[in-house]
Short mmCIF file of C-alpha atoms and ligand atoms in Angstrom, two decimals:
data_model
loop_
_atom_site.label_atom_id
_atom_site.label_comp_id
_atom_site.label_asym_id
_atom_site.label_seq_id
_atom_site.Cartn_x
_atom_site.Cartn_y
_atom_site.Cartn_z
CA MET A 1 0.00 0.00 0.00
CA LEU A 2 1.40 3.40 -0.96
CA ASN A 3 1.55 6.01 1.77
CA TYR A 4 3.20 9.37 2.37
CA GLN A 5 3.60 9.09 6.16
CA SER A 6 6.93 7.27 6.23
CA TYR A 7 8.55 9.76 3.84
CA LEU A 8 7.12 12.67 5.84
CA GLU A 9 8.67 11.18 8.98
CA GLN A 10 11.99 10.72 7.21
CA LEU A 11 12.01 14.42 6.26
CA THR A 12 11.21 15.50 9.83
CA GLU A 13 14.49 14.15 11.21
CA SER A 14 16.67 17.04 10.04
CA ALA A 15 14.02 19.66 9.27
CA ASP A 16 13.88 23.20 10.67
CA GLY A 17 10.37 22.59 12.00
CA SER A 18 7.01 21.94 10.43
CA TYR A 19 3.81 23.64 9.29
CA PRO A 20 0.22 22.43 9.17
CA LEU A 21 -1.18 21.28 5.83
CA ILE A 22 -4.75 22.54 5.71
CA ASN A 23 -7.61 21.24 3.55
CA PRO A 24 -8.62 24.48 1.75
CA HIS A 25 -12.29 23.51 1.78
CA THR A 26 -12.88 22.13 5.27
CA LYS A 27 -10.00 24.05 6.89
CA GLU A 28 -9.06 20.84 8.73
CA GLU A 29 -5.41 19.94 9.30
CA ILE A 30 -4.45 17.00 7.09
CA GLU A 31 -0.80 16.47 8.09
CA ARG A 32 2.21 18.35 9.42
CA ILE A 33 4.77 19.04 6.72
CA SER A 34 8.50 19.47 7.26
CA GLU A 35 10.05 22.85 6.73
CA CYS A 36 13.17 21.29 5.24
CA SER A 37 16.47 22.97 6.05
CA ASP A 38 18.96 24.36 3.55
CA GLU A 39 21.25 21.50 4.60
CA GLN A 40 18.59 18.95 3.67
CA MET A 41 18.30 20.47 0.23
CA LYS A 42 22.09 20.44 -0.19
CA GLN A 43 22.26 16.84 0.93
CA ALA A 44 19.45 15.90 -1.46
CA ILE A 45 21.34 17.54 -4.34
CA ASN A 46 24.49 15.53 -3.47
CA GLN A 47 22.51 12.31 -3.24
CA ALA A 48 20.73 12.93 -6.53
CA ASN A 49 24.08 13.70 -8.11
CA GLN A 50 25.45 10.35 -6.94
CA ALA A 51 22.32 8.53 -8.10
CA PHE A 52 22.84 10.11 -11.55
CA GLU A 53 25.74 7.67 -12.09
CA THR A 54 23.25 4.81 -11.76
CA LEU A 55 20.59 6.41 -13.95
CA ARG A 56 22.96 7.31 -16.78
CA ARG A 57 24.15 3.69 -16.92
CA MET A 58 20.60 2.35 -17.27
CA THR A 59 19.48 1.52 -20.77
CA ALA A 60 16.59 3.35 -22.39
CA HIS A 61 14.72 0.06 -22.20
CA GLU A 62 15.17 -0.12 -18.41
CA ARG A 63 14.10 3.49 -17.86
CA SER A 64 11.11 2.99 -20.11
CA GLN A 65 10.06 -0.11 -18.16
CA ILE A 66 10.18 1.77 -14.85
CA LEU A 67 7.99 4.54 -16.30
CA ASP A 68 5.53 2.02 -17.73
CA ARG A 69 5.28 0.19 -14.41
CA ALA A 70 4.86 3.50 -12.53
CA SER A 71 1.94 4.30 -14.82
CA GLU A 72 0.37 0.99 -13.76
CA VAL A 73 1.00 1.69 -10.06
CA VAL A 74 -0.63 5.13 -10.28
CA HIS A 75 -3.58 3.60 -12.13
CA HIS A 76 -3.89 0.93 -9.45
CA TYR A 77 -4.06 3.55 -6.68
CA LYS A 78 -6.18 5.95 -8.71
CA GLU A 79 -8.79 6.63 -5.99
CA PHE A 80 -6.15 7.21 -3.30
CA PHE A 81 -4.26 9.65 -5.51
CA ALA A 82 -7.48 11.48 -6.38
CA GLU A 83 -8.60 11.74 -2.75
CA THR A 84 -5.18 13.09 -1.81
CA ILE A 85 -5.43 15.78 -4.50
CA ALA A 86 -9.02 16.57 -3.45
CA LYS A 87 -7.95 17.01 0.17
CA GLU A 88 -4.77 19.00 -0.22
CA ALA A 89 -5.73 21.14 -3.22
CA GLY A 90 -9.48 21.31 -2.55
CA LYS A 91 -9.99 20.04 -6.10
CA PRO A 92 -13.43 18.49 -6.76
CA LEU A 93 -13.07 14.74 -7.05
CA LYS A 94 -14.27 14.55 -10.65
CA TYR A 95 -11.39 16.81 -11.70
CA ALA A 96 -8.93 15.10 -9.34
CA LEU A 97 -9.77 11.74 -10.97
CA GLY A 98 -9.20 13.35 -14.36
CA GLU A 99 -5.81 14.56 -13.20
CA VAL A 100 -4.82 11.04 -12.14
CA ASP A 101 -5.93 9.66 -15.52
CA ARG A 102 -3.76 12.24 -17.23
CA THR A 103 -0.83 11.33 -14.98
CA VAL A 104 -1.14 7.69 -16.04
CA GLU A 105 -0.94 8.87 -19.66
CA THR A 106 1.95 11.27 -19.03
CA LEU A 107 3.96 8.40 -17.57
CA LYS A 108 3.10 6.20 -20.56
CA PHE A 109 4.14 8.95 -22.97
CA SER A 110 7.38 9.32 -20.99
CA ALA A 111 8.01 5.56 -21.32
CA ILE A 112 7.49 5.79 -25.07
CA GLU A 113 9.73 8.82 -25.48
CA ALA A 114 12.49 7.20 -23.40
CA ARG A 115 12.83 4.70 -26.26
CA LYS A 116 12.77 7.31 -29.01
CA LEU A 117 15.53 9.76 -28.15
CA GLU A 118 17.03 9.77 -31.62
CA GLY A 119 19.83 11.90 -33.04
CA GLU A 120 20.53 12.61 -36.70
CA SER A 121 23.27 12.15 -39.26
CA ILE A 122 25.04 15.29 -40.50
CA PRO A 123 26.47 15.46 -44.06
CA LEU A 124 29.80 17.08 -43.20
CA ASP A 125 30.84 16.92 -46.85
CA ALA A 126 28.35 19.73 -47.42
CA ALA A 127 31.11 22.03 -46.12
CA PRO A 128 33.96 22.90 -48.55
CA ASN A 129 36.61 20.90 -46.67
CA GLY A 130 34.35 18.33 -45.05
CA ALA A 131 34.86 15.38 -47.45
CA GLY A 132 35.65 11.97 -45.95
CA ARG A 133 33.76 12.30 -42.70
CA ASP A 134 30.55 10.88 -41.32
CA ALA A 135 28.93 12.62 -38.38
CA TYR A 136 25.98 11.94 -36.14
CA THR A 137 24.44 13.28 -32.95
CA ILE A 138 23.51 11.56 -29.73
CA PHE A 139 21.72 12.91 -26.67
CA GLU A 140 23.18 12.66 -23.20
CA PRO A 141 21.37 13.25 -19.90
CA ILE A 142 22.41 16.48 -18.19
CA GLY A 143 22.54 15.41 -14.53
CA VAL A 144 20.34 16.62 -11.69
CA VAL A 145 17.18 18.52 -12.60
CA GLY A 146 15.59 20.90 -10.09
CA ALA A 147 11.78 21.11 -10.38
CA ILE A 148 9.63 23.73 -8.67
CA THR A 149 5.90 23.16 -9.02
CA PRO A 150 2.55 24.91 -8.32
CA PHE A 151 -0.45 23.91 -6.24
CA ASN A 152 -3.09 23.61 -8.92
CA PHE A 153 -2.09 20.29 -10.56
CA PRO A 154 -0.02 18.81 -7.74
CA LEU A 155 0.37 15.45 -9.49
CA ASN A 156 0.27 15.84 -13.25
CA LEU A 157 2.40 18.97 -13.40
CA VAL A 158 5.00 17.24 -11.25
CA VAL A 159 5.00 14.20 -13.51
CA HIS A 160 5.43 16.52 -16.52
CA LYS A 161 8.89 17.18 -15.10
CA VAL A 162 9.68 13.85 -13.43
CA GLY A 163 8.65 11.63 -16.39
CA PRO A 164 10.81 13.44 -18.98
CA ALA A 165 13.75 13.72 -16.54
CA ILE A 166 13.80 9.96 -15.95
CA ALA A 167 13.14 9.19 -19.63
CA ALA A 168 16.27 11.21 -20.47
CA GLY A 169 18.36 9.46 -17.77
CA ASN A 170 18.50 12.37 -15.31
CA THR A 171 17.79 12.43 -11.60
CA ILE A 172 15.45 15.05 -10.18
CA ILE A 173 14.65 17.01 -7.04
CA VAL A 174 11.09 18.25 -6.66
CA LYS A 175 10.23 21.26 -4.52
CA PRO A 176 6.41 21.06 -4.56
CA ALA A 177 4.07 23.93 -3.66
CA GLU A 178 3.87 24.41 0.13
CA LYS A 179 0.11 23.79 0.01
CA THR A 180 0.22 20.52 -1.98
CA PRO A 181 3.25 18.35 -1.21
CA LEU A 182 1.50 15.01 -0.63
CA SER A 183 0.73 14.12 -4.26
CA SER A 184 4.39 14.49 -5.25
CA ILE A 185 5.48 12.27 -2.36
CA LEU A 186 2.96 9.63 -3.46
CA LEU A 187 4.25 9.89 -7.00
CA ARG A 188 7.76 9.25 -5.70
CA GLU A 189 6.53 6.16 -3.85
CA ALA A 190 4.86 4.88 -7.02
CA LEU A 191 8.08 5.29 -9.03
CA ILE A 192 10.13 3.53 -6.37
CA GLU A 193 7.63 0.67 -6.31
CA ALA A 194 8.10 0.56 -10.08
CA GLY A 195 11.87 0.11 -9.68
CA LEU A 196 13.33 3.63 -9.68
CA PRO A 197 16.44 3.91 -7.45
CA GLU A 198 15.40 5.70 -4.23
CA LEU A 199 17.65 8.72 -4.67
CA ALA A 200 16.81 9.33 -8.31
CA LEU A 201 13.77 11.35 -7.25
CA ILE A 202 13.84 13.32 -4.01
CA VAL A 203 11.00 15.53 -2.77
CA ILE A 204 12.00 18.42 -0.51
CA THR A 205 9.15 20.28 1.18
CA GLY A 206 9.00 23.82 2.53
CA ASP A 207 9.46 27.48 1.70
CA GLY A 208 9.78 28.27 -2.02
CA PRO A 209 12.04 31.35 -2.03
CA ARG A 210 14.51 29.89 0.50
CA LEU A 211 14.78 26.34 -0.85
CA GLY A 212 14.53 27.58 -4.42
CA LYS A 213 17.61 29.71 -3.85
CA VAL A 214 19.61 26.71 -2.57
CA LEU A 215 18.64 24.79 -5.73
CA LEU A 216 19.51 27.71 -7.97
CA ASP A 217 22.84 28.35 -6.22
CA SER A 218 24.03 24.77 -6.66
CA GLU A 219 26.51 24.02 -9.44
CA GLN A 220 25.28 20.42 -9.40
CA ILE A 221 21.82 21.41 -10.62
CA LYS A 222 22.06 21.54 -14.40
CA LYS A 223 18.52 22.49 -15.24
CA VAL A 224 15.66 24.24 -13.48
CA THR A 225 12.13 23.56 -14.61
CA PHE A 226 9.47 25.76 -13.07
CA THR A 227 5.71 25.95 -13.32
CA GLY A 228 4.02 28.79 -11.48
CA SER A 229 3.39 32.51 -11.49
CA PRO A 230 5.20 34.97 -13.79
CA GLU A 231 6.60 36.94 -10.82
CA VAL A 232 8.36 33.89 -9.41
CA GLY A 233 9.38 32.80 -12.92
CA ARG A 234 11.20 36.09 -13.43
CA THR A 235 13.04 35.71 -10.10
CA ILE A 236 14.09 32.16 -10.97
CA LYS A 237 15.38 33.13 -14.41
CA SER A 238 17.39 35.99 -12.93
CA GLN A 239 18.99 33.62 -10.40
CA ALA A 240 19.62 30.70 -12.76
CA GLY A 241 22.94 31.85 -14.23
CA LEU A 242 24.02 29.46 -17.00
CA LYS A 243 21.65 26.64 -16.03
CA LYS A 244 19.08 25.52 -18.58
CA VAL A 245 15.68 26.94 -17.63
CA THR A 246 12.09 26.17 -18.55
CA LEU A 247 9.29 28.41 -17.28
CA GLU A 248 5.60 27.50 -17.60
CA LEU A 249 3.72 30.58 -16.37
CA GLY A 250 0.27 32.14 -16.26
CA ASN A 251 -2.27 33.21 -18.89
CA ASN A 252 -5.61 34.98 -19.28
CA SER A 253 -6.86 32.68 -22.04
CA ALA A 254 -9.08 34.13 -24.72
CA LEU A 255 -11.78 32.52 -26.87
CA TYR A 256 -13.67 33.89 -29.89
CA ILE A 257 -17.11 32.59 -30.88
CA ASP A 258 -17.98 33.52 -34.45
CA HIS A 259 -21.56 34.13 -35.65
CA SER A 260 -21.32 30.96 -37.78
CA GLN A 261 -21.77 29.05 -34.50
CA GLU A 262 -25.43 30.01 -34.01
CA GLN A 263 -26.58 26.38 -34.23
CA ARG A 264 -23.90 25.18 -31.79
CA LEU A 265 -24.33 27.75 -29.04
CA GLU A 266 -25.82 25.34 -26.51
CA ASP A 267 -22.88 22.96 -26.86
CA ILE A 268 -20.28 25.76 -26.85
CA ALA A 269 -21.85 27.39 -23.78
CA GLN A 270 -21.64 24.04 -21.96
CA GLN A 271 -18.01 23.58 -22.94
CA ALA A 272 -17.20 27.17 -21.95
CA VAL A 273 -18.68 26.64 -18.48
CA THR A 274 -16.35 23.66 -18.02
CA GLY A 275 -13.41 25.63 -19.42
CA SER A 276 -14.04 28.61 -17.17
CA PHE A 277 -14.98 26.95 -13.90
CA SER A 278 -13.13 23.59 -13.72
CA TYR A 279 -11.30 23.54 -10.40
CA ASN A 280 -12.80 26.96 -9.68
CA GLY A 281 -10.87 28.51 -12.57
CA GLN A 282 -7.54 27.77 -10.87
CA VAL A 283 -6.10 26.44 -14.12
CA CYS A 284 -3.38 28.22 -16.10
CA ILE A 285 -5.39 27.89 -19.33
CA SER A 286 -8.78 28.54 -17.78
CA THR A 287 -11.10 30.30 -20.24
CA GLN A 288 -11.05 33.86 -18.91
CA ARG A 289 -11.85 36.25 -21.78
CA ILE A 290 -14.68 35.28 -24.13
CA TYR A 291 -15.36 37.44 -27.20
CA VAL A 292 -18.68 36.81 -28.93
CA HIS A 293 -19.84 38.11 -32.29
CA GLN A 294 -22.58 40.71 -31.83
CA LYS A 295 -25.14 38.66 -33.82
CA ILE A 296 -25.10 35.83 -31.28
CA ALA A 297 -23.99 37.61 -28.09
CA ASP A 298 -27.39 37.79 -26.33
CA PRO A 299 -28.40 34.14 -26.75
CA PHE A 300 -24.88 33.00 -25.84
CA ILE A 301 -24.81 35.08 -22.65
CA GLN A 302 -28.22 33.74 -21.61
CA LEU A 303 -27.17 30.11 -22.16
CA PHE A 304 -23.84 30.68 -20.43
CA LYS A 305 -25.57 32.27 -17.44
CA LYS A 306 -28.11 29.42 -17.15
CA LYS A 307 -25.45 26.72 -17.25
CA THR A 308 -23.16 28.58 -14.85
CA LYS A 309 -25.97 28.77 -12.30
CA GLU A 310 -26.40 24.99 -12.49
CA LEU A 311 -22.92 24.35 -11.02
CA ILE A 312 -23.04 22.58 -7.66
CA TYR A 313 -21.05 23.93 -4.72
CA GLY A 314 -19.81 21.41 -2.14
CA ASN A 315 -17.06 19.40 -0.51
CA PRO A 316 -14.39 18.37 -3.05
CA LEU A 317 -14.67 14.76 -1.87
CA ASP A 318 -18.32 14.63 -2.97
CA SER A 319 -18.53 13.22 -6.49
CA THR A 320 -21.32 15.66 -7.49
CA THR A 321 -19.35 18.80 -6.55
CA ASP A 322 -18.42 21.22 -9.35
CA ILE A 323 -17.29 24.22 -7.31
CA SER A 324 -15.50 24.40 -3.97
CA ASN A 325 -13.50 26.87 -1.96
CA LEU A 326 -10.50 28.59 -3.49
CA ILE A 327 -7.01 27.64 -2.37
CA ASP A 328 -6.97 30.49 0.15
CA GLU A 329 -8.83 33.61 1.26
CA THR A 330 -6.24 35.91 -0.30
CA SER A 331 -7.30 34.68 -3.74
CA GLN A 332 -10.96 35.17 -2.88
CA ASN A 333 -10.43 38.74 -1.61
CA ARG A 334 -8.27 39.65 -4.59
CA LEU A 335 -11.01 38.54 -6.98
CA LEU A 336 -13.73 40.40 -5.06
CA GLU A 337 -11.64 43.57 -5.39
CA TRP A 338 -11.11 42.98 -9.11
CA ILE A 339 -14.85 42.42 -9.64
CA ALA A 340 -15.61 45.70 -7.80
CA GLU A 341 -13.02 47.53 -9.91
CA ALA A 342 -14.46 46.12 -13.17
CA LYS A 343 -17.94 47.31 -12.12
CA GLU A 344 -16.59 50.80 -11.42
CA LEU A 345 -15.13 50.78 -14.93
CA GLY A 346 -18.54 49.93 -16.45
CA ALA A 347 -18.89 46.14 -16.34
CA SER A 348 -22.13 44.37 -15.35
CA VAL A 349 -22.43 41.16 -13.39
CA VAL A 350 -24.55 38.58 -15.23
CA THR A 351 -24.34 36.05 -12.43
CA GLY A 352 -22.26 35.54 -9.29
CA GLY A 353 -19.97 38.27 -8.00
CA LYS A 354 -20.28 37.49 -4.31
CA SER A 355 -18.52 35.29 -1.79
CA TYR A 356 -20.25 32.58 0.18
CA GLU A 357 -18.88 30.34 2.90
CA GLY A 358 -15.24 30.02 1.87
CA GLY A 359 -15.95 30.22 -1.84
CA LEU A 360 -16.62 32.69 -4.58
CA GLU A 361 -19.73 32.35 -6.74
CA PRO A 362 -18.92 31.42 -10.34
CA THR A 363 -19.02 34.88 -11.85
CA VAL A 364 -19.78 36.11 -15.36
CA LEU A 365 -19.06 39.75 -16.23
CA VAL A 366 -20.01 41.55 -19.46
CA ASN A 367 -18.78 44.79 -21.07
CA VAL A 368 -15.48 44.68 -19.23
CA SER A 369 -13.02 47.50 -19.87
CA PRO A 370 -9.56 46.47 -21.14
CA GLU A 371 -8.26 48.67 -18.31
CA ALA A 372 -9.78 46.42 -15.63
CA LYS A 373 -7.45 44.06 -13.76
CA ILE A 374 -9.81 41.14 -14.39
CA TYR A 375 -9.21 41.74 -18.13
CA LYS A 376 -5.48 42.44 -18.00
CA GLU A 377 -4.24 40.07 -15.31
CA GLU A 378 -4.64 36.35 -14.74
CA ALA A 379 -7.85 35.72 -12.73
CA PHE A 380 -6.89 32.23 -11.53
CA GLY A 381 -10.36 31.91 -10.05
CA PRO A 382 -14.02 31.45 -11.05
CA VAL A 383 -14.47 34.74 -12.89
CA VAL A 384 -14.94 35.01 -16.66
CA ILE A 385 -15.61 38.00 -18.87
CA VAL A 386 -17.81 38.01 -21.98
CA ASN A 387 -17.35 40.97 -24.31
CA THR A 388 -19.30 41.54 -27.51
CA VAL A 389 -17.32 42.29 -30.69
CA GLN A 390 -18.37 43.66 -34.10
CA ASP A 391 -16.44 41.05 -36.08
CA GLY A 392 -13.52 38.62 -36.11
CA GLU A 393 -11.01 41.37 -36.70
CA GLU A 394 -11.96 43.12 -33.47
CA ALA A 395 -11.86 39.78 -31.67
CA LEU A 396 -8.36 39.01 -32.94
CA GLU A 397 -7.07 42.40 -31.89
CA SER A 398 -8.66 42.09 -28.43
CA MET A 399 -7.34 38.56 -27.92
CA ASN A 400 -3.80 39.67 -28.70
CA HIS A 401 -4.18 42.66 -26.38
CA SER A 402 -2.61 40.76 -23.49
CA GLN A 403 0.67 40.50 -21.64
CA TYR A 404 0.23 36.70 -21.87
CA GLY A 405 0.50 34.21 -24.72
CA LEU A 406 -0.14 30.58 -23.79
CA ASN A 407 -3.34 29.14 -25.34
CA ALA A 408 -6.19 30.76 -27.32
CA GLY A 409 -9.26 29.26 -29.00
CA ILE A 410 -11.76 30.06 -31.74
CA PHE A 411 -15.07 28.47 -32.74
CA THR A 412 -15.85 29.12 -36.39
CA ASN A 413 -17.04 27.40 -39.58
CA ASP A 414 -15.10 29.86 -41.69
CA MET A 415 -11.92 28.11 -42.86
CA LYS A 416 -10.17 31.31 -43.88
CA GLN A 417 -10.93 32.91 -40.53
CA ALA A 418 -9.70 29.81 -38.67
CA LEU A 419 -6.40 29.85 -40.56
CA GLN A 420 -5.97 33.59 -40.08
CA PHE A 421 -6.48 33.22 -36.33
CA GLY A 422 -4.08 30.26 -36.37
CA HIS A 423 -1.37 32.46 -37.88
CA LYS A 424 -2.08 35.79 -36.21
CA LEU A 425 -2.76 34.89 -32.58
CA ASN A 426 0.38 35.66 -30.60
CA VAL A 427 0.29 32.54 -28.40
CA GLY A 428 2.06 29.18 -28.17
CA GLN A 429 -1.01 27.05 -28.94
CA VAL A 430 -4.10 27.87 -31.03
CA LEU A 431 -7.12 25.62 -30.62
CA ILE A 432 -9.56 25.81 -33.53
CA ASN A 433 -13.07 24.65 -32.68
CA ASP A 434 -11.98 23.92 -29.13
CA LEU A 435 -11.60 25.92 -25.96
CA PRO A 436 -8.25 27.44 -25.01
CA THR A 437 -8.54 25.19 -21.96
CA LEU A 438 -7.46 22.14 -23.95
CA ARG A 439 -4.26 20.28 -23.33
CA PHE A 440 -3.19 16.78 -24.22
CA ASP A 441 -0.09 15.69 -22.38
CA HIS A 442 2.06 14.86 -25.40
CA MET A 443 1.43 18.05 -27.33
CA PRO A 444 4.03 20.84 -27.35
CA TYR A 445 3.05 23.29 -24.69
CA GLY A 446 4.73 26.59 -24.01
CA GLY A 447 3.98 30.26 -23.67
CA ARG A 448 5.13 33.56 -25.13
CA LYS A 449 5.40 36.98 -23.52
CA ASN A 450 4.75 36.63 -19.77
CA SER A 451 3.44 33.07 -20.19
CA GLY A 452 6.75 31.31 -20.35
CA TYR A 453 10.06 30.31 -21.74
CA GLY A 454 10.74 26.91 -23.29
CA TYR A 455 8.43 23.96 -23.81
CA GLU A 456 6.81 21.07 -22.01
CA GLY A 457 4.77 18.18 -23.40
CA VAL A 458 6.75 15.00 -22.80
CA LYS A 459 8.89 14.84 -25.94
CA TYR A 460 9.56 18.59 -25.89
CA ALA A 461 10.40 18.63 -22.18
CA ILE A 462 12.94 15.84 -22.76
CA GLN A 463 14.60 17.89 -25.52
CA GLU A 464 15.21 20.61 -22.93
CA MET A 465 16.72 18.14 -20.44
CA VAL A 466 19.51 16.66 -22.56
CA ASN A 467 22.83 17.71 -24.03
CA ARG A 468 23.30 17.15 -27.74
CA LYS A 469 26.69 15.73 -28.69
CA MET A 470 28.04 15.49 -32.23
CA ILE A 471 30.51 12.75 -33.11
CA SER A 472 32.49 13.00 -36.33
CA LEU A 473 34.36 10.06 -37.94
CA ASN A 474 37.19 10.90 -40.30
CA TYR A 475 37.99 8.21 -42.92
CA SER A 476 39.76 10.52 -45.39
CA PHE A 477 43.38 9.70 -44.56
P1 NAD B 501 3.68 30.32 -7.31
O1 NAD B 501 4.52 30.98 -8.34
O2 NAD B 501 3.22 31.11 -6.16
O3 NAD B 501 4.45 29.04 -6.68
C1 NAD B 501 4.95 28.02 -7.50
C2 NAD B 501 6.13 27.35 -6.81
O4 NAD B 501 7.20 28.28 -6.71
C3 NAD B 501 5.85 26.86 -5.39
O5 NAD B 501 6.46 25.60 -5.21
C4 NAD B 501 6.54 27.91 -4.53
O6 NAD B 501 6.96 27.39 -3.29
C5 NAD B 501 7.74 28.26 -5.37
N1 NAD B 501 8.34 29.57 -5.13
C6 NAD B 501 7.75 30.68 -4.67
N2 NAD B 501 8.64 31.70 -4.62
C7 NAD B 501 9.82 31.20 -5.07
C8 NAD B 501 11.11 31.77 -5.29
N3 NAD B 501 11.38 33.05 -5.03
N4 NAD B 501 12.08 30.97 -5.77
C9 NAD B 501 11.84 29.68 -6.06
N5 NAD B 501 10.63 29.10 -5.88
C10 NAD B 501 9.63 29.85 -5.40
O7 NAD B 501 2.44 29.68 -8.11
P2 NAD B 501 1.13 28.94 -7.56
O8 NAD B 501 0.26 29.94 -6.88
O9 NAD B 501 1.48 27.69 -6.86
O10 NAD B 501 0.46 28.50 -8.95
C11 NAD B 501 -0.30 29.37 -9.70
C12 NAD B 501 0.44 29.91 -10.90
O11 NAD B 501 1.00 28.86 -11.67
C13 NAD B 501 -0.48 30.65 -11.86
O12 NAD B 501 0.13 31.82 -12.32
C14 NAD B 501 -0.67 29.66 -12.99
O13 NAD B 501 -1.03 30.22 -14.22
C15 NAD B 501 0.67 29.04 -13.04
N6 NAD B 501 0.60 27.75 -13.74
C16 NAD B 501 1.12 27.64 -15.00
C17 NAD B 501 1.01 26.45 -15.70
C18 NAD B 501 1.59 26.28 -17.07
O14 NAD B 501 1.78 25.13 -17.48
N7 NAD B 501 1.89 27.32 -17.81
C19 NAD B 501 0.36 25.37 -15.11
C20 NAD B 501 -0.17 25.52 -13.81
C21 NAD B 501 -0.03 26.72 -13.14
#
């Protein structure tokens, strides 16, 4: 039986103390979590560096088998993983189960990619003096990877770093979000049960800025992979020196619904409710800014309002729950202020807008000024804006009017319009006839502007965790 208790106890031995892990919905204490010391982090880095010698000697076949078996272990303990996510992140069970399913897939994709790390042959005789040589490239693991992860997908976003690191033959240290460390510890247990050497993946819990600095200061850490807020991303990049860095940051995802969608409005409204309010909008690609063509704006807003009001508030562990409390009260208060500011700037509330118990009502705002924070910043909560536009051109301009550039979506039957949006949207991923809240775990995934630096998506994450080496063979003498 997998458990996190024994690892938590192990961390306690040399920790600087501990803090309570609180269920964001019930406010009950779940566990006490070690505030790991700087020394613990340094020791973990040394241990992971030693374990790297073992990992780099493993064959791709062996690493792939471990990842495949880990996928089976996670699948086997699916309910336990999901309940752990529901408790520590306050994520409704239906979404927590979905996250575990995706984790199973991410591990499988990692197992596949471990077997496919292929180089290329280089025609050196293409250069004037290059005759008589063959050349090819291989990929080598880089060493110890440092991963810093957010609270909102405490399992799958950790495995998006761990799976590729192991597939490439690296070892990895995970510094999970303070509020959600348990899922990453369980993931570690699953990988060890699957045959991963114990010190190839070490989870160190505690304060982000302090422990992050120890990771970033270490010469033994060859790569830092971070998912989280743009502010922290900037700090990490400025401290990373010559280390490789990947940053997966925030977004205020935009969607355009063209007038050609009149017959599909019911379906699109239902999808948009899911895209806007899954896990209370605490998703980096949550649908936040919806632009609707003027011809269909009124019926869309009515359908969207009706379906939003049907969402069920409750305990995350209840399988019928759609909406629960936000991760903390700071987030709730911030959003209430942003809603008030948007109203002052001319917006109207279609539904929601108020707090209740520890939650925030799923909120739909219309006619929101581009000057409002809820338009400009990342909401990361259950608030979505719906603005009416004259045509696709206005929509495109408004969608690009953002400091972010991760995902964007468009629903249209007009092929030319779809292709134009595909080319002109200044984002990493364009989803045509889907929400911007769509991600499959093997697709390339990365942001522009304040949304990120580098790529994830298993194969693409691996490419950023290896060193390319070229070998040339001279047979001209
Ligand atoms: P956060 O930036 O507050 O924290 C993320 C991690 O960084 C935590 O582990 C934290 O302890 C650590 N940290 C904090 N300060 C640090 C510092 N100075 N140095 C090193 N580490 C530090 O983010 P969060 O609130 O946990 O997550 C929400 C954010 O994550 C949102 O902006 C969201 O859009 C983003 N996110 C992005 C993606 C993506 O794939 N692009 C996915 C999920 C979440």
